Coordinates of C-alpha atoms in Angstrom, one line a residue:
X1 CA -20.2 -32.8 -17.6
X2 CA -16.4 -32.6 -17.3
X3 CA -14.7 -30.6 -14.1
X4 CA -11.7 -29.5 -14.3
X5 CA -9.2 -28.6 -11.4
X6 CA -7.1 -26.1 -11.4
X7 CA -3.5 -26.1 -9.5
X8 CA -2.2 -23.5 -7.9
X9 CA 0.0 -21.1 -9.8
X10 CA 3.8 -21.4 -8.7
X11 CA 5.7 -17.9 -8.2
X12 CA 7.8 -18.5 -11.2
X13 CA 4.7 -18.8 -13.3
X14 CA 2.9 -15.9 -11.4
X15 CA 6.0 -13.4 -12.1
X16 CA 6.6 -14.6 -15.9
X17 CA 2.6 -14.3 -16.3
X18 CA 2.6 -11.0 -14.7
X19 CA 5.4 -10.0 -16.9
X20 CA 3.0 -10.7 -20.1
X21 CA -0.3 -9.4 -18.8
X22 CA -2.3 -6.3 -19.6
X23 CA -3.0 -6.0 -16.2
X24 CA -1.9 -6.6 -12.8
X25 CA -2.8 -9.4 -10.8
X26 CA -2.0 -10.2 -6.9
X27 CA -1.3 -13.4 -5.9
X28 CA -1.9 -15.0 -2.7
X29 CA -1.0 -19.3 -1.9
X30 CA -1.1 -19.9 -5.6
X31 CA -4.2 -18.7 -6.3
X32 CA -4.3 -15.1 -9.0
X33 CA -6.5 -12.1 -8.4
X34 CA -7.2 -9.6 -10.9
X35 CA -7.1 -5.7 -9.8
X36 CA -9.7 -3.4 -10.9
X37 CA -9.5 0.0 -12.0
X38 CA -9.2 2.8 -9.6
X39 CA -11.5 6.0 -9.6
X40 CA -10.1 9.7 -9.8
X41 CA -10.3 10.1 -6.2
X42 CA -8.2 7.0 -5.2
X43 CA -5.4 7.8 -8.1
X44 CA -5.0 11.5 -6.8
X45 CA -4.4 10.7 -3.6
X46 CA -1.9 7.7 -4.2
X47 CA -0.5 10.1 -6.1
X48 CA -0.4 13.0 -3.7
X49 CA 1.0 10.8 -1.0
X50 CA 3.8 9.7 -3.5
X51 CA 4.9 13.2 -4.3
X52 CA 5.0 14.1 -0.5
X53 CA 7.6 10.9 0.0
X54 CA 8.9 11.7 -3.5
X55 CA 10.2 15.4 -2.5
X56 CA 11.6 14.0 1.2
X57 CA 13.9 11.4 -0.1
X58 CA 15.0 12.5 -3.6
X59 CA 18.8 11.9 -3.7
X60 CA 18.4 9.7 -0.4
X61 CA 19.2 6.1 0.2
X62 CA 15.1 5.4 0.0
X63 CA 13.2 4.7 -3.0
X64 CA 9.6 5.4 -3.3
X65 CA 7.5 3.7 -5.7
X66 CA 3.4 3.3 -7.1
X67 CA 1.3 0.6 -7.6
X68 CA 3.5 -0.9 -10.6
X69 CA 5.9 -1.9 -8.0
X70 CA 4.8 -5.4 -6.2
X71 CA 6.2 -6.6 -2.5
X72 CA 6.4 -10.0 -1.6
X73 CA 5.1 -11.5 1.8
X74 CA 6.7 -14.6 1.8
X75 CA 5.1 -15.7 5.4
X76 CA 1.8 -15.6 3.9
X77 CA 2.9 -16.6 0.2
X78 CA 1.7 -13.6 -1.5
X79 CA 2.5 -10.6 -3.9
X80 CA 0.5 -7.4 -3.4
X81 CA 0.3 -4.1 -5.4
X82 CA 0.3 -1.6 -2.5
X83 CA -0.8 2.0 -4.1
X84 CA 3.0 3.8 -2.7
X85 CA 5.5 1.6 -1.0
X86 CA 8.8 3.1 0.3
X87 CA 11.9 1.0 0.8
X88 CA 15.4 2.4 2.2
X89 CA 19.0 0.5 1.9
X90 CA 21.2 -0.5 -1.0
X91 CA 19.3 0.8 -4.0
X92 CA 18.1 -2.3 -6.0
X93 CA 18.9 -3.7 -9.5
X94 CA 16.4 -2.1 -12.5
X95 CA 15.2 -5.3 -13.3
X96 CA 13.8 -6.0 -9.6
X97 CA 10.3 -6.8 -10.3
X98 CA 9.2 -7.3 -6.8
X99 CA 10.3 -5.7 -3.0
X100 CA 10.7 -7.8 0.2
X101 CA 11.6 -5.2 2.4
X102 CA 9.6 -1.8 2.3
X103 CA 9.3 0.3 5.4
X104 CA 6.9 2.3 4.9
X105 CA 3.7 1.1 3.0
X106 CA -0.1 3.1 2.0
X107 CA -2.8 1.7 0.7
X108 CA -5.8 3.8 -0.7
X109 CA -9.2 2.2 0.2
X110 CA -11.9 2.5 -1.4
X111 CA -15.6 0.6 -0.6
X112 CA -14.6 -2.7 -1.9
X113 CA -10.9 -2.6 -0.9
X114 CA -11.1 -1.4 2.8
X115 CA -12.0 -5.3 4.2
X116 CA -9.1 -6.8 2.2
X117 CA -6.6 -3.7 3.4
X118 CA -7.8 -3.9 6.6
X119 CA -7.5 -7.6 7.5
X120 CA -5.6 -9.8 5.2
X121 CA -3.2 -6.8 3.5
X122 CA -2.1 -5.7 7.4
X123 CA -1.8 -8.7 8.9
X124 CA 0.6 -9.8 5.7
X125 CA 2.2 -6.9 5.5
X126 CA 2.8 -6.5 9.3
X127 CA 4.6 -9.7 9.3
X128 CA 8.0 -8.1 7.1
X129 CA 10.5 -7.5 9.3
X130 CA 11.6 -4.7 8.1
X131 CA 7.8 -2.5 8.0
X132 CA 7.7 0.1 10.0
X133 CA 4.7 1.7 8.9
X134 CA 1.1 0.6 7.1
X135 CA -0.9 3.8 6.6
X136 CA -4.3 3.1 5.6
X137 CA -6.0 6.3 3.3
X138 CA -9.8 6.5 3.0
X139 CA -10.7 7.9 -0.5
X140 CA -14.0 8.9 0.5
X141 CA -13.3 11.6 3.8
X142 CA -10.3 13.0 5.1
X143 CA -8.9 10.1 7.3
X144 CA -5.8 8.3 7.6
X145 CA -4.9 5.4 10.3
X146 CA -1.1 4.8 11.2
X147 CA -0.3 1.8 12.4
X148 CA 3.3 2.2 13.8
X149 CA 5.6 -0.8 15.0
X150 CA 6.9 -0.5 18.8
X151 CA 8.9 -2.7 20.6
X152 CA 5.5 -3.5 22.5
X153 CA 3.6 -4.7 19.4
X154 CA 1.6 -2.2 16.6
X155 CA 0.0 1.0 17.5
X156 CA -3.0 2.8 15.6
X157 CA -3.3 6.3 15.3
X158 CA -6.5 7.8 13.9
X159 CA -5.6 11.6 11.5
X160 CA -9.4 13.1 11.1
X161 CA -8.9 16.6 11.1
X162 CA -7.5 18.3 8.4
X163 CA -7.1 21.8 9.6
X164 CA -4.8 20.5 12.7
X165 CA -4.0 17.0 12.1
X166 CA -0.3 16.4 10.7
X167 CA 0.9 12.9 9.2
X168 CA 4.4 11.5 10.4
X169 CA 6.3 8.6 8.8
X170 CA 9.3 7.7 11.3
X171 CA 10.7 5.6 8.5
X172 CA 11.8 9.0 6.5
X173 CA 11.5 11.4 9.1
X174 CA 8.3 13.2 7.4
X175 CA 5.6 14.7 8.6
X176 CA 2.3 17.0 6.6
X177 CA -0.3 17.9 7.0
X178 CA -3.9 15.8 6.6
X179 CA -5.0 18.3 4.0
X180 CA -2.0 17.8 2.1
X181 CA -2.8 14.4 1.2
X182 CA -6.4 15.8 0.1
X183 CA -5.1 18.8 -2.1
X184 CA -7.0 18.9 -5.3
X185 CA -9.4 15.8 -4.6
X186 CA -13.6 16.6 -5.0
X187 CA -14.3 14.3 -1.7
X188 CA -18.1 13.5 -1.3
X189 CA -19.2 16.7 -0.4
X190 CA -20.9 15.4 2.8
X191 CA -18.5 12.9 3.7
X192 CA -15.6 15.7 3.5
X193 CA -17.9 18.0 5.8
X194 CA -18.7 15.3 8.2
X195 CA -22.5 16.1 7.7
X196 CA -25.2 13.1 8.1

């Protein structure tokens, strides 16, 4: 029986593959990762929260992109797909096929995503200098997490009720409502209600 090794992909091969594929792939220390399909759920509310950024900084200096758009994490030597990703500054070159320095980025999680988002996405993405924000969007009830950068280090704040809660992004002065981000998504009926 014959092994093969495989060696790690370098980023010019990654970004020329990626340019060629049918689908999207991350990459993290050479090594590629195909994504998956999202459901309904996980689409509408990417696409809700882009809207929301869309409307705030149309004809601003900030750029707010979907998934299509990658962003580099050169400390960890990786390229994610975050689901929106909002960048501000000197509006970059239509061929750009990858960010360095978003302020502002969401990720929608869903069952199989939330450990990866939670751990290794944050950690990576709290390491650009330039993030100000990583908001973390649960597909399955009405909960967002903030995690804001302070002079002191990363704060967490916990959005759970819809009726009262509001949502504020520093990095474009924005702020909505919970609900908003729901509007028009069928949420587990007893996960939205918070019944057992």
């Amino acid at each position: 029986m014959q092994v093969a090794m495989l060696r790690p992909l370098s980023i010019k091969e990654y970004l020329e593959g990626e340019e060629q594929a049918d689908m999207r792939h991350e990459y993290v220390a050479g090594q590629v990762y195909a994504m998956a399909g999202a459901k309904l759920r996980h689409i509408q509310i990417a696409g809700n929260v882009y809207g929301l950024l869309w409307q705030k900084t149309l004809g601003s200096h900030c750029q707010v992109l979907n998934s299509d758009m990658k962003v580099r994490v050169a400390a960890v030597d990786a390229f994610y797909y975050p689901d929106v990703v909002l960048r501000c500054g000197v509006p970059l070159s239509g061929e750009t096929l990858y960010l360095e320095d978003p302020c502002l980025v969401v990720e929608v999680m869903s069952a199989s995503t939330e450990n990866v988002d939670r751990r290794e996405k944050m950690q990576a993405y709290q390491s650009l200098p330039s993030l100000q924000e990583y908001v973390l969007v649960d597909s399955e009830k009405a909960v967002i997490e903030v995690f804001r950068r302070h002079p002191d280090g990363w704060w967490h704040e916990l959005l759970n009720d819809p009726e009262n809660d509001k949502a504020c992004f520093q990095c474009v002065d924005l702020s909505f409502a919970l609900a908003d981000i729901y509007v028009g998504v069928d949420l587990p009926s007893a996960l939205a209600t918070g019944c057992p």
